[in-house]
Amino acid sequence: MKLGPVAVLVGVLVGAGGLALLLYEAGKLPDVPAPAPAEDPQDTKTAARRVKTPPPPPLPDIEIHPAAKPRAPVPSDALPRYRFEQYPDLQLRNWKEVGAAFMETLVQHREMAEKGMPTPDPEDAARVEAMRPRAERMMSALFSRPAGLAEGRNVTPIDHPAFAVNLAAAVLEHSKMPLTEAQGKRLSDLAVERSPFVDKADAAIRDENDPAWMLDRIAARARVIEGFYAELYSALTPAQGEALSPELLRNRTRLDLASPAASWMPVARPMFFANDDQLVGLISHGLANDFKVLDREAELRAIVEAWTRSDTFPAADLIDRRGFLRTSHVAAAAVRMTDLLNRIVDGMKLGEEAANFARLVSIAYVPLRN
């Protein structure tokens, strides 16, 4: 999977789900499509394409490629505050630039939270052009492969503790609210303590022989990240926490890059609905296509109706409706989605192929009332 030319408007990609692509490029995500809005069955003109979601590709050990040199060395005052033998790619980033680019990105993300994503309409052209350099800078500083890293090797993802503590240090240094010695020691200890758990969770996601459902494995990793961030923010002052994760953006998918939102975002497929019948229709039609059981859609619909009655679904707020979901919605949806898939496989007595497909599903419908 390739992202295509850098000339693509990165800002729009990030706002519209491109963070998933960027994290995939960093070696974190399986090759699955970015979340797409659900369609009303009456408006669907062709059958939905069934999407098989295989486990993520293996992550080879990171190596620095000698042939990639010479490269401009990172200035001594821009090296990572925390260095980890297992994640040498972090030493190839300019962390002063990371901090500056991150803060510039927050300006753009606040605008998207307040106004929504720009449209292709001419009246938004100026806004798109203003977003472009900020987004390209963010991609270069935070997501692109650092110079000197071997082609085909993976980089440490932004939500990994080893990356996140360096991000926090760089952003707070840029914001003139640097970590104290005690805070610095706490974040160092936290990264050392939690990184192995994230690595273990990543290995479980990649394990083709793991019998657990893919959504459960992804959710387990996200919960490890949630615990890590809870500890990280408990070590910061309120002002430092606001600088790193402003309240307006906090725990919003596609907006908050210093939170578990980066872990949950690729899972989320928002599904806005006005009433239960509409929700049942959307889900039933989509899954009947995915499982290739259109001839049994009525049977599947009965299962979805029972599932819908067994739970309640929250109302979307304005920022949710702009596509920036609260992580609490996504976390709850991942659990519900596994339950629904189990009900369908068991209730319809589907074959081994369909059951395996269900176990590898890595997206969750996030129903939100309009």
GROMACS .gro file of C-alpha atoms in nm:
model
  370
    1MET     CA    1   0.000   0.000   0.000
    2LYS     CA    2   0.139   0.337  -0.097
    3LEU     CA    3   0.026   0.685  -0.010
    4GLY     CA    4   0.090   0.833  -0.351
    5PRO     CA    5   0.259   1.164  -0.427
    6VAL     CA    6   0.341   1.394  -0.141
    7ALA     CA    7   0.175   1.659  -0.351
    8VAL     CA    8  -0.160   1.521  -0.234
    9LEU     CA    9  -0.311   1.764   0.014
   10VAL     CA   10  -0.191   1.607   0.335
   11GLY     CA   11  -0.403   1.833   0.552
   12VAL     CA   12  -0.722   1.711   0.395
   13LEU     CA   13  -0.599   1.352   0.416
   14VAL     CA   14  -0.534   1.383   0.786
   15GLY     CA   15  -0.868   1.547   0.851
   16ALA     CA   16  -1.054   1.294   0.642
   17GLY     CA   17  -0.893   0.981   0.778
   18GLY     CA   18  -0.544   1.010   0.637
   19LEU     CA   19  -0.392   0.963   0.980
   20ALA     CA   20  -0.473   0.595   0.932
   21LEU     CA   21  -0.271   0.595   0.612
   22LEU     CA   22   0.015   0.774   0.777
   23LEU     CA   23   0.020   0.528   1.066
   24TYR     CA   24   0.005   0.241   0.822
   25GLU     CA   25   0.307   0.386   0.644
   26ALA     CA   26   0.478   0.380   0.984
   27GLY     CA   27   0.407   0.007   0.999
   28LYS     CA   28   0.130   0.011   1.255
   29LEU     CA   29  -0.191  -0.072   1.076
   30PRO     CA   30  -0.327  -0.348   0.856
   31ASP     CA   31  -0.404  -0.281   0.493
   32VAL     CA   32  -0.764  -0.175   0.533
   33PRO     CA   33  -0.959   0.110   0.375
   34ALA     CA   34  -1.003   0.436   0.563
   35PRO     CA   35  -1.341   0.462   0.737
   36ALA     CA   36  -1.618   0.567   0.502
   37PRO     CA   37  -1.963   0.706   0.577
   38ALA     CA   38  -2.239   0.451   0.570
   39GLU     CA   39  -2.493   0.460   0.291
   40ASP     CA   40  -2.866   0.429   0.320
   41PRO     CA   41  -2.975   0.098   0.157
   42GLN     CA   42  -3.221   0.282  -0.066
   43ASP     CA   43  -2.940   0.497  -0.204
   44THR     CA   44  -2.705   0.208  -0.276
   45LYS     CA   45  -2.686   0.146  -0.648
   46THR     CA   46  -2.430  -0.134  -0.646
   47ALA     CA   47  -2.344  -0.406  -0.403
   48ALA     CA   48  -2.079  -0.314  -0.150
   49ARG     CA   49  -1.739  -0.469  -0.208
   50ARG     CA   50  -1.652  -0.726   0.052
   51VAL     CA   51  -1.338  -0.617   0.232
   52LYS     CA   52  -1.114  -0.878   0.383
   53THR     CA   53  -0.896  -0.731   0.656
   54PRO     CA   54  -0.579  -0.938   0.698
   55PRO     CA   55  -0.351  -0.895   0.998
   56PRO     CA   56  -0.090  -0.620   0.974
   57PRO     CA   57   0.235  -0.707   0.795
   58PRO     CA   58   0.527  -0.820   1.013
   59LEU     CA   59   0.737  -0.547   1.167
   60PRO     CA   60   1.106  -0.619   1.103
   61ASP     CA   61   1.373  -0.497   1.336
   62ILE     CA   62   1.458  -0.136   1.271
   63GLU     CA   63   1.801  -0.084   1.120
   64ILE     CA   64   1.985   0.223   1.007
   65HIS     CA   65   2.083   0.176   0.644
   66PRO     CA   66   2.449   0.266   0.579
   67ALA     CA   67   2.371   0.336   0.214
   68ALA     CA   68   2.123   0.603   0.319
   69LYS     CA   69   2.407   0.821   0.443
   70PRO     CA   70   2.537   1.083   0.420
   71ARG     CA   71   2.253   1.271   0.578
   72ALA     CA   72   2.243   1.598   0.765
   73PRO     CA   73   2.297   1.516   1.132
   74VAL     CA   74   2.027   1.614   1.379
   75PRO     CA   75   2.154   1.916   1.576
   76SER     CA   76   2.259   1.829   1.928
   77ASP     CA   77   1.986   2.048   2.074
   78ALA     CA   78   1.721   1.872   1.860
   79LEU     CA   79   1.793   1.512   1.958
   80PRO     CA   80   1.526   1.315   2.144
   81ARG     CA   81   1.519   1.374   2.516
   82TYR     CA   82   1.473   1.000   2.570
   83ARG     CA   83   1.672   0.743   2.374
   84PHE     CA   84   1.580   0.379   2.359
   85GLU     CA   85   1.797   0.109   2.211
   86GLN     CA   86   1.493  -0.072   2.070
   87TYR     CA   87   1.369   0.237   1.879
   88PRO     CA   88   1.677   0.394   1.716
   89ASP     CA   89   1.467   0.569   1.449
   90LEU     CA   90   1.370   0.827   1.711
   91GLN     CA   91   1.726   0.956   1.708
   92LEU     CA   92   1.690   1.045   1.339
   93ARG     CA   93   1.410   1.297   1.393
   94ASN     CA   94   1.464   1.665   1.462
   95TRP     CA   95   1.261   1.703   1.780
   96LYS     CA   96   1.274   2.082   1.783
   97GLU     CA   97   1.100   2.067   1.446
   98VAL     CA   98   0.858   1.806   1.580
   99GLY     CA   99   0.756   2.039   1.863
  100ALA     CA  100   0.713   2.339   1.632
  101ALA     CA  101   0.522   2.142   1.368
  102PHE     CA  102   0.295   1.989   1.632
  103MET     CA  103   0.200   2.328   1.772
  104GLU     CA  104   0.132   2.460   1.423
  105THR     CA  105  -0.086   2.156   1.357
  106LEU     CA  106  -0.294   2.236   1.665
  107VAL     CA  107  -0.391   2.566   1.502
  108GLN     CA  108  -0.523   2.377   1.203
  109HIS     CA  109  -0.700   2.115   1.412
  110ARG     CA  110  -0.876   2.380   1.619
  111GLU     CA  111  -1.003   2.532   1.298
  112MET     CA  112  -1.130   2.195   1.176
  113ALA     CA  113  -1.306   2.131   1.508
  114GLU     CA  114  -1.475   2.472   1.489
  115LYS     CA  115  -1.555   2.480   1.116
  116GLY     CA  116  -1.537   2.122   0.996
  117MET     CA  117  -1.333   1.999   0.702
  118PRO     CA  118  -1.298   2.226   0.400
  119THR     CA  119  -1.494   2.128   0.091
  120PRO     CA  120  -1.383   2.120  -0.274
  121ASP     CA  121  -1.600   2.426  -0.334
  122PRO     CA  122  -1.423   2.738  -0.463
  123GLU     CA  123  -1.512   2.935  -0.151
  124ASP     CA  124  -1.292   2.699   0.052
  125ALA     CA  125  -0.994   2.722  -0.182
  126ALA     CA  126  -0.811   2.980   0.028
  127ARG     CA  127  -0.864   2.773   0.340
  128VAL     CA  128  -0.728   2.462   0.171
  129GLU     CA  129  -0.421   2.649   0.054
  130ALA     CA  130  -0.358   2.777   0.406
  131MET     CA  131  -0.382   2.421   0.540
  132ARG     CA  132  -0.141   2.275   0.290
  133PRO     CA  133   0.197   2.393   0.426
  134ARG     CA  134   0.100   2.320   0.786
  135ALA     CA  135  -0.011   1.970   0.698
  136GLU     CA  136   0.296   1.898   0.488
  137ARG     CA  137   0.518   2.020   0.769
  138MET     CA  138   0.333   1.796   1.015
  139MET     CA  139   0.371   1.495   0.787
  140SER     CA  140   0.741   1.558   0.738
  141ALA     CA  141   0.817   1.612   1.106
  142LEU     CA  142   0.594   1.354   1.274
  143PHE     CA  143   0.512   1.082   1.024
  144SER     CA  144   0.749   1.063   0.729
  145ARG     CA  145   1.038   0.823   0.737
  146PRO     CA  146   1.343   0.994   0.889
  147ALA     CA  147   1.642   1.037   0.662
  148GLY     CA  148   1.890   0.758   0.720
  149LEU     CA  149   1.635   0.487   0.791
  150ALA     CA  150   1.645   0.188   0.558
  151GLU     CA  151   1.377   0.173   0.293
  152GLY     CA  152   1.114  -0.079   0.392
  153ARG     CA  153   1.193  -0.051   0.762
  154ASN     CA  154   0.925   0.070   0.998
  155VAL     CA  155   0.925   0.370   1.225
  156THR     CA  156   0.795   0.399   1.579
  157PRO     CA  157   0.429   0.510   1.562
  158ILE     CA  158   0.320   0.834   1.721
  159ASP     CA  159   0.110   0.667   1.992
  160HIS     CA  160   0.391   0.440   2.112
  161PRO     CA  161   0.519   0.538   2.459
  162ALA     CA  162   0.876   0.582   2.333
  163PHE     CA  163   0.756   0.832   2.073
  164ALA     CA  164   0.494   0.995   2.294
  165VAL     CA  165   0.726   1.090   2.580
  166ASN     CA  166   0.965   1.253   2.334
  167LEU     CA  167   0.673   1.431   2.171
  168ALA     CA  168   0.556   1.563   2.507
  169ALA     CA  169   0.905   1.685   2.594
  170ALA     CA  170   0.948   1.856   2.257
  171VAL     CA  171   0.607   2.025   2.259
  172LEU     CA  172   0.643   2.150   2.615
  173GLU     CA  173   0.994   2.279   2.545
  174HIS     CA  174   0.859   2.467   2.243
  175SER     CA  175   0.571   2.602   2.455
  176LYS     CA  176   0.813   2.736   2.720
  177MET     CA  177   0.671   2.495   2.977
  178PRO     CA  178   0.955   2.241   2.993
  179LEU     CA  179   0.940   1.929   3.203
  180THR     CA  180   1.096   1.951   3.545
  181GLU     CA  181   1.364   1.703   3.639
  182ALA     CA  182   1.111   1.499   3.837
  183GLN     CA  183   0.860   1.503   3.551
  184GLY     CA  184   1.131   1.403   3.306
  185LYS     CA  185   1.228   1.108   3.523
  186ARG     CA  186   0.865   1.001   3.554
  187LEU     CA  187   0.809   1.006   3.178
  188SER     CA  188   1.131   0.815   3.117
  189ASP     CA  189   1.028   0.547   3.366
  190LEU     CA  190   0.679   0.536   3.218
  191ALA     CA  191   0.807   0.476   2.865
  192VAL     CA  192   1.042   0.201   2.982
  193GLU     CA  193   0.763   0.040   3.181
  194ARG     CA  194   0.483   0.056   2.921
  195SER     CA  195   0.665   0.011   2.589
  196PRO     CA  196   0.701  -0.368   2.629
  197PHE     CA  197   0.325  -0.400   2.683
  198VAL     CA  198   0.255  -0.208   2.363
  199ASP     CA  199   0.509  -0.417   2.174
  200LYS     CA  200   0.343  -0.732   2.307
  201ALA     CA  201   0.002  -0.605   2.197
  202ASP     CA  202   0.142  -0.523   1.853
  203ALA     CA  203   0.280  -0.876   1.827
  204ALA     CA  204  -0.062  -1.017   1.917
  205ILE     CA  205  -0.223  -0.814   1.638
  206ARG     CA  206   0.031  -0.952   1.390
  207ASP     CA  207  -0.002  -1.312   1.507
  208GLU     CA  208  -0.195  -1.500   1.240
  209ASN     CA  209  -0.246  -1.791   1.480
  210ASP     CA  210  -0.397  -1.583   1.758
  211PRO     CA  211  -0.758  -1.704   1.795
  212ALA     CA  212  -0.878  -1.374   1.942
  213TRP     CA  213  -1.093  -1.149   1.726
  214MET     CA  214  -0.893  -0.876   1.555
  215LEU     CA  215  -1.111  -0.602   1.703
  216ASP     CA  216  -1.046  -0.741   2.050
  217ARG     CA  217  -0.672  -0.743   1.987
  218ILE     CA  218  -0.675  -0.387   1.856
  219ALA     CA  219  -0.890  -0.277   2.150
  220ALA     CA  220  -0.653  -0.445   2.395
  221ARG     CA  221  -0.365  -0.245   2.251
  222ALA     CA  222  -0.565   0.078   2.266
  223ARG     CA  223  -0.645   0.015   2.632
  224VAL     CA  224  -0.273  -0.019   2.705
  225ILE     CA  225  -0.222   0.316   2.533
  226GLU     CA  226  -0.508   0.467   2.734
  227GLY     CA  227  -0.343   0.359   3.059
  228PHE     CA  228  -0.011   0.500   2.945
  229TYR     CA  229  -0.159   0.840   2.858
  230ALA     CA  230  -0.351   0.857   3.186
  231GLU     CA  231  -0.019   0.822   3.368
  232LEU     CA  232   0.156   1.066   3.136
  233TYR     CA  233  -0.099   1.343   3.190
  234SER     CA  234  -0.107   1.280   3.565
  235ALA     CA  235   0.262   1.376   3.567
  236LEU     CA  236   0.197   1.710   3.395
  237THR     CA  237   0.051   2.034   3.527
  238PRO     CA  238  -0.292   2.139   3.393
  239ALA     CA  239  -0.125   2.406   3.178
  240GLN     CA  240   0.118   2.155   3.031
  241GLY     CA  241  -0.167   1.914   2.962
  242GLU     CA  242  -0.363   2.185   2.784
  243ALA     CA  243  -0.062   2.274   2.569
  244LEU     CA  244  -0.019   1.913   2.461
  245SER     CA  245  -0.387   1.823   2.427
  246PRO     CA  246  -0.621   2.126   2.420
  247GLU     CA  247  -0.963   2.062   2.572
  248LEU     CA  248  -1.143   2.137   2.245
  249LEU     CA  249  -0.952   1.857   2.071
  250ARG     CA  250  -0.893   1.620   2.359
  251ASN     CA  251  -0.954   1.254   2.282
  252ARG     CA  252  -1.105   1.335   1.943
  253THR     CA  253  -1.013   1.105   1.658
  254ARG     CA  254  -0.824   1.277   1.376
  255LEU     CA  255  -0.764   1.585   1.593
  256ASP     CA  256  -0.577   1.484   1.910
  257LEU     CA  257  -0.237   1.340   1.823
  258ALA     CA  258  -0.118   1.317   2.183
  259SER     CA  259  -0.381   1.080   2.320
  260PRO     CA  260  -0.536   0.736   2.263
  261ALA     CA  261  -0.731   0.897   1.976
  262ALA     CA  262  -0.447   0.801   1.743
  263SER     CA  263  -0.495   0.437   1.847
  264TRP     CA  264  -0.874   0.431   1.810
  265MET     CA  265  -0.911   0.638   1.493
  266PRO     CA  266  -0.848   0.362   1.235
  267VAL     CA  267  -1.112   0.144   1.404
  268ALA     CA  268  -1.394   0.397   1.382
  269ARG     CA  269  -1.658   0.395   1.111
  270PRO     CA  270  -1.911   0.662   1.217
  271MET     CA  271  -2.275   0.582   1.151
  272PHE     CA  272  -2.513   0.871   1.212
  273PHE     CA  273  -2.880   0.782   1.229
  274ALA     CA  274  -3.214   0.943   1.308
  275ASN     CA  275  -3.406   0.638   1.435
  276ASP     CA  276  -3.351   0.271   1.513
  277ASP     CA  277  -3.509   0.148   1.191
  278GLN     CA  278  -3.264   0.351   0.987
  279LEU     CA  279  -2.970   0.218   1.191
  280VAL     CA  280  -3.085  -0.142   1.153
  281GLY     CA  281  -3.122  -0.094   0.778
  282LEU     CA  282  -2.778   0.060   0.738
  283ILE     CA  283  -2.601  -0.211   0.935
  284SER     CA  284  -2.800  -0.502   0.792
  285HIS     CA  285  -2.750  -0.403   0.432
  286GLY     CA  286  -2.379  -0.333   0.477
  287LEU     CA  287  -2.303  -0.660   0.657
  288ALA     CA  288  -2.521  -0.866   0.422
  289ASN     CA  289  -2.297  -0.738   0.141
  290ASP     CA  290  -1.977  -0.795   0.336
  291PHE     CA  291  -2.071  -1.151   0.431
  292LYS     CA  292  -2.220  -1.217   0.086
  293VAL     CA  293  -2.554  -1.323   0.231
  294LEU     CA  294  -2.785  -1.079   0.054
  295ASP     CA  295  -3.030  -1.365   0.003
  296ARG     CA  296  -3.051  -1.397   0.384
  297GLU     CA  297  -3.066  -1.026   0.464
  298ALA     CA  298  -3.401  -1.057   0.644
  299GLU     CA  299  -3.250  -1.318   0.875
  300LEU     CA  300  -2.948  -1.099   0.940
  301ARG     CA  301  -3.173  -0.799   0.999
  302ALA     CA  302  -3.353  -0.981   1.280
  303ILE     CA  303  -3.018  -1.036   1.453
  304VAL     CA  304  -2.923  -0.671   1.410
  305GLU     CA  305  -3.262  -0.560   1.546
  306ALA     CA  306  -3.215  -0.771   1.860
  307TRP     CA  307  -2.863  -0.636   1.900
  308THR     CA  308  -2.987  -0.279   1.862
  309ARG     CA  309  -3.256  -0.329   2.129
  310SER     CA  310  -2.997  -0.469   2.372
  311ASP     CA  311  -2.805  -0.143   2.392
  312THR     CA  312  -2.840   0.232   2.379
  313PHE     CA  313  -2.644   0.461   2.155
  314PRO     CA  314  -2.522   0.811   2.243
  315ALA     CA  315  -2.614   1.129   2.065
  316ALA     CA  316  -2.354   1.295   1.845
  317ASP     CA  317  -2.237   1.641   1.939
  318LEU     CA  318  -2.139   1.899   1.681
  319ILE     CA  319  -1.774   1.793   1.665
  320ASP     CA  320  -1.873   1.426   1.635
  321ARG     CA  321  -2.090   1.519   1.338
  322ARG     CA  322  -1.792   1.691   1.177
  323GLY     CA  323  -1.621   1.352   1.181
  324PHE     CA  324  -1.403   1.390   1.491
  325LEU     CA  325  -1.537   1.125   1.726
  326ARG     CA  326  -1.483   1.102   2.099
  327THR     CA  327  -1.265   0.804   2.181
  328SER     CA  328  -1.518   0.690   2.442
  329HIS     CA  329  -1.766   0.634   2.158
  330VAL     CA  330  -1.515   0.429   1.959
  331ALA     CA  331  -1.399   0.218   2.253
  332ALA     CA  332  -1.757   0.122   2.338
  333ALA     CA  333  -1.834   0.057   1.971
  334ALA     CA  334  -1.544  -0.187   1.931
  335VAL     CA  335  -1.686  -0.408   2.208
  336ARG     CA  336  -2.036  -0.388   2.061
  337MET     CA  337  -1.910  -0.469   1.712
  338THR     CA  338  -1.743  -0.790   1.823
  339ASP     CA  339  -2.066  -0.888   1.998
  340LEU     CA  340  -2.266  -0.822   1.680
  341LEU     CA  341  -2.027  -1.019   1.461
  342ASN     CA  342  -2.042  -1.311   1.706
  343ARG     CA  343  -2.421  -1.304   1.699
  344ILE     CA  344  -2.426  -1.307   1.320
  345VAL     CA  345  -2.176  -1.592   1.284
  346ASP     CA  346  -2.347  -1.806   1.550
  347GLY     CA  347  -2.706  -1.711   1.476
  348MET     CA  348  -2.679  -1.765   1.101
  349LYS     CA  349  -2.449  -2.067   1.138
  350LEU     CA  350  -2.209  -1.923   0.883
  351GLY     CA  351  -1.929  -2.132   0.740
  352GLU     CA  352  -1.561  -2.128   0.827
  353GLU     CA  353  -1.470  -1.874   0.560
  354ALA     CA  354  -1.727  -1.622   0.685
  355ALA     CA  355  -1.630  -1.688   1.046
  356ASN     CA  356  -1.263  -1.623   0.966
  357PHE     CA  357  -1.361  -1.306   0.783
  358ALA     CA  358  -1.553  -1.187   1.090
  359ARG     CA  359  -1.259  -1.258   1.319
  360LEU     CA  360  -1.034  -1.041   1.103
  361VAL     CA  361  -1.266  -0.741   1.084
  362SER     CA  362  -1.075  -0.440   1.215
  363ILE     CA  363  -1.335  -0.165   1.195
  364ALA     CA  364  -1.630  -0.093   1.422
  365TYR     CA  365  -1.953   0.080   1.340
  366VAL     CA  366  -1.993   0.376   1.577
  367PRO     CA  367  -2.370   0.447   1.582
  368LEU     CA  368  -2.448   0.802   1.694
  369ARG     CA  369  -2.792   0.960   1.703
  370ASN     CA  370  -2.826   1.278   1.504
   0.00000   0.00000   0.00000
